[in-house]
Coordinates of N, CA and C in Angstrom, one line a residue:
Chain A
X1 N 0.8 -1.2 0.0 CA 0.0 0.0 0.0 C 0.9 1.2 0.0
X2 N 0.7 2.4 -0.7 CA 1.0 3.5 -0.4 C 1.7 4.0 0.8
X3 N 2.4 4.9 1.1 CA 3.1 5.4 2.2 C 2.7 6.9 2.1
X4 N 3.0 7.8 3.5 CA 2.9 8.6 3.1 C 3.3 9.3 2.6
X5 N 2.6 10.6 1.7 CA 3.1 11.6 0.9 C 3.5 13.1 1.2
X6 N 4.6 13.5 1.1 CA 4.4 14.8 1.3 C 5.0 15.9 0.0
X7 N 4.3 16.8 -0.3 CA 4.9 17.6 -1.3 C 4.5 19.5 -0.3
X8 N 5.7 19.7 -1.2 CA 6.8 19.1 -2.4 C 8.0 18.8 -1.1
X9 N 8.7 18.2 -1.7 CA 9.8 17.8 -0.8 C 11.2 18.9 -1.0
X10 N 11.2 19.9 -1.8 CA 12.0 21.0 -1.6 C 11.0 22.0 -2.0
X11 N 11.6 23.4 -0.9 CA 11.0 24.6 -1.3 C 11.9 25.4 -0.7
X12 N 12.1 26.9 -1.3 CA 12.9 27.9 -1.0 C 11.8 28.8 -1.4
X13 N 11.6 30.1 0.2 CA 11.0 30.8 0.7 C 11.7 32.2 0.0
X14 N 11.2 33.1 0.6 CA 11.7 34.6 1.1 C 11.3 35.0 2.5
X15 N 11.8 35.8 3.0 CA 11.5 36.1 4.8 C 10.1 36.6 4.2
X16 N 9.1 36.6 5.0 CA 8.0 37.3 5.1 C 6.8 36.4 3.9
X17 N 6.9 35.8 3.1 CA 6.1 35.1 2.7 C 5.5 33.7 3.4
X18 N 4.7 33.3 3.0 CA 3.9 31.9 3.2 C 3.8 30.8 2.5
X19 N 3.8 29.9 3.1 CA 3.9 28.6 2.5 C 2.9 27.5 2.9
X20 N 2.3 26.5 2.2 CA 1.3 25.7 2.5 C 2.4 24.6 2.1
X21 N 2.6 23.5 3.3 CA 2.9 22.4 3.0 C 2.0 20.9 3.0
X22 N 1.8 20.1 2.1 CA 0.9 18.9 2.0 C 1.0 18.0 2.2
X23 N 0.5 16.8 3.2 CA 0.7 15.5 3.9 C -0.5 14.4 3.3
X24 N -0.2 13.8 2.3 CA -1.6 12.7 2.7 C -1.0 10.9 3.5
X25 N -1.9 11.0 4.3 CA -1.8 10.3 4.7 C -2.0 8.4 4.2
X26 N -1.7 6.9 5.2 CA -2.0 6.1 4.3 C -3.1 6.3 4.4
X27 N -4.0 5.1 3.5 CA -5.3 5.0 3.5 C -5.8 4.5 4.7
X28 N -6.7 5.0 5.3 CA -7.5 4.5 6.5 C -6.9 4.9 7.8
X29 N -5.9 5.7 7.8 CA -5.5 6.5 8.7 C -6.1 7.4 8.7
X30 N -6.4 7.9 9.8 CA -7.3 9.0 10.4 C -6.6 10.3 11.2
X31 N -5.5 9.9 12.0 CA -4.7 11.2 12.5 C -3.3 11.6 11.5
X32 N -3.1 12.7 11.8 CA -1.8 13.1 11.1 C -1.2 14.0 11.6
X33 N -0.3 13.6 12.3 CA 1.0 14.7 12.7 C 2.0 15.7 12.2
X34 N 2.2 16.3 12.5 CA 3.5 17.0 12.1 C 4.6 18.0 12.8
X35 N 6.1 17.4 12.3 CA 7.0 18.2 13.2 C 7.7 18.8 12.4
X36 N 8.7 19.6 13.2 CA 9.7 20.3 12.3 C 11.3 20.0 13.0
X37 N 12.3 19.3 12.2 CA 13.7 18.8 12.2 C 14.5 20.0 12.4
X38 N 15.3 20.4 13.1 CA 16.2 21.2 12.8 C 17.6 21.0 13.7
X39 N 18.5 21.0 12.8 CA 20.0 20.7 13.5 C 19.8 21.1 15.3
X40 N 20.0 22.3 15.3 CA 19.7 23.1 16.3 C 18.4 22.6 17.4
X41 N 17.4 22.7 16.9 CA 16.4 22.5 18.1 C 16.0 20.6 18.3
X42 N 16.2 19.9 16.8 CA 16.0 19.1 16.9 C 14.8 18.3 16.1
X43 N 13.9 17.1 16.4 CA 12.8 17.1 16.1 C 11.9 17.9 17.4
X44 N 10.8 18.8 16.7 CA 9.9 19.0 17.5 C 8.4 18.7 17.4
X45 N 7.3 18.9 17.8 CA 6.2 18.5 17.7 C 5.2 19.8 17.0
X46 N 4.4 19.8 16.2 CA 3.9 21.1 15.8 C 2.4 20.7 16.3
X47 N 1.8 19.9 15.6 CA 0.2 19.8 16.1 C 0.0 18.4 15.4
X48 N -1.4 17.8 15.9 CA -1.9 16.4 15.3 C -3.3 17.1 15.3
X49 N -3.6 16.3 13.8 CA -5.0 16.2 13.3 C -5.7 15.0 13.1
X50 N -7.2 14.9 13.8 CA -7.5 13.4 13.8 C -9.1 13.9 13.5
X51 N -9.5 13.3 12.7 CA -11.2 13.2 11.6 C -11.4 14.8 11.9
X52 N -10.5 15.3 11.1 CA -10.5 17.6 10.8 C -10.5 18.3 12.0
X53 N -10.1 17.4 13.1 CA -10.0 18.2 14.3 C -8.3 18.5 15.0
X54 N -8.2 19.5 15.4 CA -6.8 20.0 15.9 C -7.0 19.3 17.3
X55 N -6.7 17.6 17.8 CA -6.6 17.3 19.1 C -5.1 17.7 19.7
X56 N -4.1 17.9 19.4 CA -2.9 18.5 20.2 C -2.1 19.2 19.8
X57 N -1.8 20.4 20.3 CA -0.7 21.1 19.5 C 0.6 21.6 20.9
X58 N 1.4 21.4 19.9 CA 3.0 21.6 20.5 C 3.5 23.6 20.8
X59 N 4.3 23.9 21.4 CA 4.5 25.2 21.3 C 4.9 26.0 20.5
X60 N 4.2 26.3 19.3 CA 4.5 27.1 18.2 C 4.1 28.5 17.9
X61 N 4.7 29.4 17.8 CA 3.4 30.6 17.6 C 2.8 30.3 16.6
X62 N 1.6 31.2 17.0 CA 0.4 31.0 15.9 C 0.6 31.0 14.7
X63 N 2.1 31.8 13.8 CA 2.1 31.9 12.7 C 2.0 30.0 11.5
X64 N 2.3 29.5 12.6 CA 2.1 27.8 12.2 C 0.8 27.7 12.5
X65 N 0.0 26.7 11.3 CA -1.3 26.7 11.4 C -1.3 25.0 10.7
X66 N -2.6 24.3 10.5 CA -2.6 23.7 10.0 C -4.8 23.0 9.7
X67 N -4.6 22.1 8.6 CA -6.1 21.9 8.3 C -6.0 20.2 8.6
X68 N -7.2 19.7 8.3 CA -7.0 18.5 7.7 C -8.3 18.2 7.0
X69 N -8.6 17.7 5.7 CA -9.7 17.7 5.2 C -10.3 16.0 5.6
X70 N -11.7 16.1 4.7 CA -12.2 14.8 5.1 C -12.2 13.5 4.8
X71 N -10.9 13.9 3.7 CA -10.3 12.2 3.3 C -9.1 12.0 4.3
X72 N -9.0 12.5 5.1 CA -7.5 12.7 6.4 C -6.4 13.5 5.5
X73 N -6.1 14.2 4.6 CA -5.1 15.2 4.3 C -4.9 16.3 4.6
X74 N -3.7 16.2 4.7 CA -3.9 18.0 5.9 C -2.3 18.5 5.0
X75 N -2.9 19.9 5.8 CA -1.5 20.9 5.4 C -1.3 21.8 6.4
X76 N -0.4 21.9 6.3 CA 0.2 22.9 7.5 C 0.9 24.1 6.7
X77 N 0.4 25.3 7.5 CA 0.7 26.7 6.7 C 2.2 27.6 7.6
X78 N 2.9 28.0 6.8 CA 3.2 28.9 8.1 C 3.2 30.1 7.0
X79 N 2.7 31.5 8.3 CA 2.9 32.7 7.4 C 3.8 33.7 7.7
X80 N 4.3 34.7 7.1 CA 5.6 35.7 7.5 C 6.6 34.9 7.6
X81 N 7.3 34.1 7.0 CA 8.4 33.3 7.1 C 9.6 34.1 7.8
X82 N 10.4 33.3 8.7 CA 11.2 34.2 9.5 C 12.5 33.1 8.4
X83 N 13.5 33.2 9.1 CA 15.0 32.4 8.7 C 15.0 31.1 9.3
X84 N 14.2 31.3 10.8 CA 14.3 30.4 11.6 C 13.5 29.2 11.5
X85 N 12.8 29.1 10.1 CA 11.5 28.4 9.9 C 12.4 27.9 8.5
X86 N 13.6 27.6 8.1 CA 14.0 27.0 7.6 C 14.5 25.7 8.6
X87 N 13.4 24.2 7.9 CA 13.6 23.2 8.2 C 13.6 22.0 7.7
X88 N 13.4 20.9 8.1 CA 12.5 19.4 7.8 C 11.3 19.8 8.4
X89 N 10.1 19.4 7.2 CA 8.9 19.4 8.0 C 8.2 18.0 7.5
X90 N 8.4 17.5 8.7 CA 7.8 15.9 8.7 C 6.6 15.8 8.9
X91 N 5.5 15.1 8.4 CA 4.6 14.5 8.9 C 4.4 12.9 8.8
X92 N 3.2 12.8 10.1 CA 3.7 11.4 10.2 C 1.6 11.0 10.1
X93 N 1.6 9.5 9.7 CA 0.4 9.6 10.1 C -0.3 8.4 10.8
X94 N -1.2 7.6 11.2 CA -1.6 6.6 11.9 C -3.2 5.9 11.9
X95 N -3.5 5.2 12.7 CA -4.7 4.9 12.6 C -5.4 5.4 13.4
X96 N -5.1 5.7 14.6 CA -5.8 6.1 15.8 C -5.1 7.6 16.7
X97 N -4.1 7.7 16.3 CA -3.5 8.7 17.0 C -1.5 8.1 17.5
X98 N -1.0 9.5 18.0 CA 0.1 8.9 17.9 C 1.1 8.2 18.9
X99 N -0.1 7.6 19.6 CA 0.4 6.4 20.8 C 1.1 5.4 20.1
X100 N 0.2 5.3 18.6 CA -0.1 4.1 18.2 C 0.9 4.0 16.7
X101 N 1.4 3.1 15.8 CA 2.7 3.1 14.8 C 2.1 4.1 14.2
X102 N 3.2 4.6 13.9 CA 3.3 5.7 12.9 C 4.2 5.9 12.3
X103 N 3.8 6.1 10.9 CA 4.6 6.0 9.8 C 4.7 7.6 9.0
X104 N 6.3 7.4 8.7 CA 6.5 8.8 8.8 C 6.7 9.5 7.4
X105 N 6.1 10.6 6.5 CA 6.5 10.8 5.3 C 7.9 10.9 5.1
X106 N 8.8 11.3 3.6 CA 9.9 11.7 3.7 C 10.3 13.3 3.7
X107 N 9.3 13.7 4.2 CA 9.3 15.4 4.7 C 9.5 16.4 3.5
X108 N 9.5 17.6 3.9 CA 9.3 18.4 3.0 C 10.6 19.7 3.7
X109 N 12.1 20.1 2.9 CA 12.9 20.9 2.9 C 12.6 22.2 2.8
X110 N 12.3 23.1 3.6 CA 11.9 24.3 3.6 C 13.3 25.3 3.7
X111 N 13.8 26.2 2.9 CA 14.9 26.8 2.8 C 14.0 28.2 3.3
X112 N 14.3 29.3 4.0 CA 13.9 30.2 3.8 C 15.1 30.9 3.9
X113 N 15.1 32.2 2.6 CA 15.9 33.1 2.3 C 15.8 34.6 2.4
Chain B
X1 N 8.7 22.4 34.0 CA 8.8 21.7 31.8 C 9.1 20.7 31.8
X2 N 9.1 20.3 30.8 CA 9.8 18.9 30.5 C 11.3 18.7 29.6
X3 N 11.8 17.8 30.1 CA 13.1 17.5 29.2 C 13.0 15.7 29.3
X4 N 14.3 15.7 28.3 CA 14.6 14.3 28.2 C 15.6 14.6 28.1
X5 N 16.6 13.2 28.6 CA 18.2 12.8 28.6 C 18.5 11.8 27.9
X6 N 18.7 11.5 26.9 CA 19.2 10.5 26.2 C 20.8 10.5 25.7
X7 N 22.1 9.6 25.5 CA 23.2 9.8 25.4 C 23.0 9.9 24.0
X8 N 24.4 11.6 23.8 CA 24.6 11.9 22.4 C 25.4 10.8 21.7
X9 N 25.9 10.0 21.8 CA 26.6 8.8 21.3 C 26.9 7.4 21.7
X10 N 26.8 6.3 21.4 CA 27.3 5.5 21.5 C 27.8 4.7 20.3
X11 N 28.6 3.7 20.4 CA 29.6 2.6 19.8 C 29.5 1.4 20.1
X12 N 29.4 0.5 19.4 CA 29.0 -1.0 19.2 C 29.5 -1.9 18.2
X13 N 29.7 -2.9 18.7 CA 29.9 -4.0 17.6 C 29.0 -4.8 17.0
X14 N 29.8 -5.1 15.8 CA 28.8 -6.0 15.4 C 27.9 -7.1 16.2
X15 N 26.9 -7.2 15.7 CA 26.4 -8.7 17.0 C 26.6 -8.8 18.5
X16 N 26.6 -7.3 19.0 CA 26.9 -6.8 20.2 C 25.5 -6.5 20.6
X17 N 25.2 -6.3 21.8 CA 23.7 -5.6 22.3 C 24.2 -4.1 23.0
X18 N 23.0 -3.2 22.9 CA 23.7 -2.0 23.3 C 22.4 -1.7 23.6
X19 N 22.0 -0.7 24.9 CA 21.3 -0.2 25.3 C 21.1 1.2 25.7
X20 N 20.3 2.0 24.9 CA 20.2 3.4 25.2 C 18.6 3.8 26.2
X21 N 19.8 4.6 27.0 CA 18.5 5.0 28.0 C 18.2 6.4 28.1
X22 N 17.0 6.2 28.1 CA 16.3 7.7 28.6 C 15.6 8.3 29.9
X23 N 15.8 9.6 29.9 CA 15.2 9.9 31.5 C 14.2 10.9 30.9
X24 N 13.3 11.4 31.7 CA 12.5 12.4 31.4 C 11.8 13.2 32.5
X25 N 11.9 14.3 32.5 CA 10.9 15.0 33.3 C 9.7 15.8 32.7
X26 N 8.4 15.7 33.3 CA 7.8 16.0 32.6 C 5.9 16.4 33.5
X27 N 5.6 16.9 33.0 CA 4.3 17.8 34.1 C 3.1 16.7 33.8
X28 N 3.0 16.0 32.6 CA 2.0 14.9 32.6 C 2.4 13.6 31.7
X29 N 2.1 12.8 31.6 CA 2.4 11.2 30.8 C 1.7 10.1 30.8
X30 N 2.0 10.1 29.1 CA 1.1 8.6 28.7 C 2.0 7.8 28.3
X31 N 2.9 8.1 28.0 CA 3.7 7.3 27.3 C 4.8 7.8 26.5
X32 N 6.0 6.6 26.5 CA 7.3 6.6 26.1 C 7.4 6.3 24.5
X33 N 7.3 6.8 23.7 CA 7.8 6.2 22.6 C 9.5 6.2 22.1
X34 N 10.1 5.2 20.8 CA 11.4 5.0 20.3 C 11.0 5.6 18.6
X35 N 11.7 6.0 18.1 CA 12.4 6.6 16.9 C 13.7 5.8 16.2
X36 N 13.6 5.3 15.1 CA 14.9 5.6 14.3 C 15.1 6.5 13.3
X37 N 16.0 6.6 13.0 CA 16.5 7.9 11.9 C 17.5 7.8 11.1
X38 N 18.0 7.0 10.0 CA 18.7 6.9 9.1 C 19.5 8.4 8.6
X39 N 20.8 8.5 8.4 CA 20.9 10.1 8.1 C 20.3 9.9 6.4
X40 N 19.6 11.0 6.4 CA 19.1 11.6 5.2 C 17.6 10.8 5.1
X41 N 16.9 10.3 6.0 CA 15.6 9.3 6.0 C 14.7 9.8 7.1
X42 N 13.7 9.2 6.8 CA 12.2 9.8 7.8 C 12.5 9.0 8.9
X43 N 12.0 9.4 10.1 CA 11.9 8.7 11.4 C 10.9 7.4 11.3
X44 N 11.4 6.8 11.8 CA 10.9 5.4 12.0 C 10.0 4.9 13.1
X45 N 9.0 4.4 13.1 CA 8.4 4.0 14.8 C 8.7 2.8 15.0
X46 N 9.2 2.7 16.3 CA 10.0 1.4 16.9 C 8.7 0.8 17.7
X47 N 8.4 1.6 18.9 CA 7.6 1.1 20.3 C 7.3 2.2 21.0
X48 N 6.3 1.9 21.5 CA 5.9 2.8 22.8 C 6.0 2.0 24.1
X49 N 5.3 2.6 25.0 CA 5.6 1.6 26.4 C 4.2 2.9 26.9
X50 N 3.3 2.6 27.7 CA 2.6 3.3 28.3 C 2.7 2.7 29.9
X51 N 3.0 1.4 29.9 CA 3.0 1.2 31.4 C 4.3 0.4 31.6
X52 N 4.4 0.5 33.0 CA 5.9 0.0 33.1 C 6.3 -1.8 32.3
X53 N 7.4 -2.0 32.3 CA 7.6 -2.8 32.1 C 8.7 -3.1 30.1
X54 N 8.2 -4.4 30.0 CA 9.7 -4.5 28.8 C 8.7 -5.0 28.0
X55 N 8.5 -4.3 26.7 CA 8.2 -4.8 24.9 C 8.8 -5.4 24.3
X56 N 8.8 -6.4 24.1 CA 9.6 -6.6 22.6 C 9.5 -6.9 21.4
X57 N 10.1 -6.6 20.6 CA 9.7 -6.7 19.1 C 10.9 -7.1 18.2
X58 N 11.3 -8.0 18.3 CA 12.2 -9.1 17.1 C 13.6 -8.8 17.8
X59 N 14.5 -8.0 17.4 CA 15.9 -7.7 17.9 C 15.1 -6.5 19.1
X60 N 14.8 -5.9 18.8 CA 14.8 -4.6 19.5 C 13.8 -4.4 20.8
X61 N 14.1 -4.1 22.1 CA 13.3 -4.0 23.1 C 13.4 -3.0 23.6
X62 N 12.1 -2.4 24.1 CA 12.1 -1.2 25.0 C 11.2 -1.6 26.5
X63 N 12.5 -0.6 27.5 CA 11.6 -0.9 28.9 C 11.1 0.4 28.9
X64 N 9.9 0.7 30.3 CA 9.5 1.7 31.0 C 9.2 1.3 32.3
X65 N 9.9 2.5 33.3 CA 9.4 2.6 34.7 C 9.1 3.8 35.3
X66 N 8.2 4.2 35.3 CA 7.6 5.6 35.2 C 7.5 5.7 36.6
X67 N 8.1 5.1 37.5 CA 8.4 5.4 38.7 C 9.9 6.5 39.1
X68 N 10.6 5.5 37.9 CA 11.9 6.3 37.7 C 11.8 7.1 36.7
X69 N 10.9 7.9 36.3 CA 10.6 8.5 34.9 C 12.1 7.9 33.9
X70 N 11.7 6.3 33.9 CA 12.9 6.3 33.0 C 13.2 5.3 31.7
X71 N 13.8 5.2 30.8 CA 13.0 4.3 29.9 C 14.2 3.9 29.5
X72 N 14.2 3.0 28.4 CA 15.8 2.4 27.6 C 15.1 1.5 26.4
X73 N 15.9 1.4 25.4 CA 15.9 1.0 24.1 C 17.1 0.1 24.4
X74 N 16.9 -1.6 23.6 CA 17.7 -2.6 23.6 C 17.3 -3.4 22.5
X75 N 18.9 -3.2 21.8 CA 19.0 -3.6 20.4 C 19.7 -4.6 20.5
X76 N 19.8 -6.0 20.2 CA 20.6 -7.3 20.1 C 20.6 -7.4 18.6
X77 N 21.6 -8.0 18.8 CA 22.7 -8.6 17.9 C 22.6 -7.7 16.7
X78 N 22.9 -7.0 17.3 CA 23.5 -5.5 16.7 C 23.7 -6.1 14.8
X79 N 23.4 -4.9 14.1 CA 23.7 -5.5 12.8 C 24.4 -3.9 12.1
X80 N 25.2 -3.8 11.1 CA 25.8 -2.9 10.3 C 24.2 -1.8 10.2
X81 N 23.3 -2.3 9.9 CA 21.8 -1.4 9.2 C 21.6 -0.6 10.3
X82 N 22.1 -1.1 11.2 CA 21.0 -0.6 13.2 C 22.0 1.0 12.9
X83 N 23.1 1.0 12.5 CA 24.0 2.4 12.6 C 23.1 3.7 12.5
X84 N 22.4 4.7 13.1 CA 21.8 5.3 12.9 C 21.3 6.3 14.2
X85 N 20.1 7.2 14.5 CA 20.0 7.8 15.0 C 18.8 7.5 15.7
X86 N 18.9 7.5 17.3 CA 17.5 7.1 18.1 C 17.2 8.2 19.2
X87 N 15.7 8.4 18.8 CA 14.8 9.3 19.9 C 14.2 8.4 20.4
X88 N 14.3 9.3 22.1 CA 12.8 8.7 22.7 C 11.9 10.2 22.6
X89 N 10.7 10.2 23.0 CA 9.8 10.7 23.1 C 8.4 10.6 23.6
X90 N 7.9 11.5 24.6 CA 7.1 11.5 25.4 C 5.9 12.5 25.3
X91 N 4.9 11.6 25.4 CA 3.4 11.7 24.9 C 3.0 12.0 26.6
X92 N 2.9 13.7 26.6 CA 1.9 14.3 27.4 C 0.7 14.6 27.3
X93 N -0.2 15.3 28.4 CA -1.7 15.6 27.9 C -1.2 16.8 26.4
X94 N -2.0 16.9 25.0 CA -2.0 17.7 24.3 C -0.5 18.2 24.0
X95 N 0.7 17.0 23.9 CA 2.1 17.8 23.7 C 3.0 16.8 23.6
X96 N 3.7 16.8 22.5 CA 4.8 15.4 22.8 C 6.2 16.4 22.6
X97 N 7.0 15.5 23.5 CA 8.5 16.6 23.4 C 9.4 14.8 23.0
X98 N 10.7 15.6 22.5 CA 11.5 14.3 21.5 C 12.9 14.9 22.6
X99 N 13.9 13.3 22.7 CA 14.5 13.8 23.0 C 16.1 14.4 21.9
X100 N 17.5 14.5 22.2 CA 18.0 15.0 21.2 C 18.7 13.9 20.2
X101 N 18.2 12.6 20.7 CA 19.1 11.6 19.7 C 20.1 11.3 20.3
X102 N 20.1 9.8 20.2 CA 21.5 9.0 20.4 C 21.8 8.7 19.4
X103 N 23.5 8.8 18.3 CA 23.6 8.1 17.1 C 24.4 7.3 17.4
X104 N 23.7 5.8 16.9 CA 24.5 5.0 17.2 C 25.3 4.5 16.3
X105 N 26.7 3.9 16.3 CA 27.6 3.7 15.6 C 28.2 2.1 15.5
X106 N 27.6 1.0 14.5 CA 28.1 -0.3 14.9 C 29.5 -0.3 14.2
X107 N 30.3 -0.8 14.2 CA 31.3 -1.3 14.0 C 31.8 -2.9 13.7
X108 N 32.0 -3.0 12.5 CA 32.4 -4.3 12.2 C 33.4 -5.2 13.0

C-alpha cells in the first residue's frame, strides 16, 4: 500500500512570505501529525490532526497553522516566514492517534531566504 | 517543563547488544515512545511503552518505569543497518517533546 506523501519535498521561501505544506496520509488513517527537524532544536512536535480536528498542539506561535480535510489530508501553513523556519517538516500519520505506529513521510525541505 | 536525557553517542559491535537510555521530566504522561533515523531518512516507529515494564519486538526491546521517569531501548545482535539515529519521546496531555538523539555507531 502507499506510504505517506508529502509535497513538495524542496521549497525555498523569502522572509515574510507563506507557504502551505501537504501531507496525505495512508489510507484509513485518520490522524496526522507534524513536526519540524532542525539541527539546532531538533525534532519538534507542531500539532496532530484526527477526523479535521486539531486534538494536540505543540508550542508554536500562531504563525504555524494547520487543516486536515475529510479524506484525512492535511496541510500545514506557516505565514511571514522568519530564517528560523528554515527546516524538515515531517509528517507522520496513523490509525488512531500517535500512541499508536506511525509512519512517517519523507518530509518536506523548507529553505527560507 | 519537560526535558529528556538520552546519550549523544554510542559505539557498538557488530552482534553486540547495546542499550540506550532515557530519562524524562515532565508535568503529565502517557507514554514513552522509540524513533529511528537513518541520516538523510524519515523517522521510523519502533515502540511505545505506556506502562511499566519491557516490549519486545524481534531484535529490539524497550523498557518503561515511570516510577523512575525512565526508559531504555535494547538492540541485540547489533547488525551494520541498526548504525543510525534514536529518539525517545514523550506523549503528554496535548504535547509530545522528543528527546535530542542517540547516534549510534556499529562497527564491524
Amino acid at each position: 500500500k502507499a506510504g505517506v506523501t508529502q509535497t513538495p519535498r524542496y521549497l525555498i521561501k523569502t522572509r515574510g512570505q507563506q507557504v502551505t505544506l501537504s501531507c496525505s496520509p495512508i489510507s484509513g488513517h485518520r490522524s496526522v501529525s507534524w513536526y519540524q527537524q532542525t539541527p539546532g532544536q531538533g525534532l519538534q512536535f507542531l500539532f496532530e490532526y484526527f477526523s479535521e480536528t486539531q486534538r494536540n498542539k505543540g508550542n508554536f506561535p500562531g504563525r504555524f497553522s494547520g487543516r486536515q480535510f475529510s479524506n484525512s489530508r492535511s496541510e500545514m501553513n506557516v505565514s511571514t516566514l522568519e530564517l528560523g523556519d528554515s527546516a524538515l517538516y515531517l509528517c507522520a500519520s496513523s490509525r488512531t492517534g500517535m500512541n499508536t505506529e506511525a509512519f512517517f513521510g519523507q518530509g518536506t525541505r523548507l529553505t527560507v531566504v | 517543563g519537560q526535558s529528556l536525557e538520552q546519550p549523544s553517542e554510542v559505539t557498538a559491535v557488530e552482534g553486540a547488544i547495546v542499550q540506550i537510555n532515557c530519562t524524562y521530566q515532565t508535568s503529565g504522561f502517557y507514554g514513552l515512545s522509540w524513533y529511528q533515523q537513518h541520516d538523510g531518512g524519515a523517522p521510523t516507529f519502533l515502540s511505545y511503552n505506556a506502562l511499566d515494564g519491557l516490549e519486545e519486538t524481534g531484535r529490539f526491546s524497550s523498557f518503561l518505569s515511570r516510577s523512575d521517569s525512565y526508559g531504555y531501548l535494547l538492540l541485540q545482535e547489533l547488525q551494520m543497518k541498526d548504525s543510525a539515529s534514536y529518539f525517545c519521546a514523550v506523549r503528554d496531555p496535548g504535547d509530545m517533546r522528543f528527546g535530542a538523539g542517540t547516534r549510534l555507531t556499529v562497527k564491524p
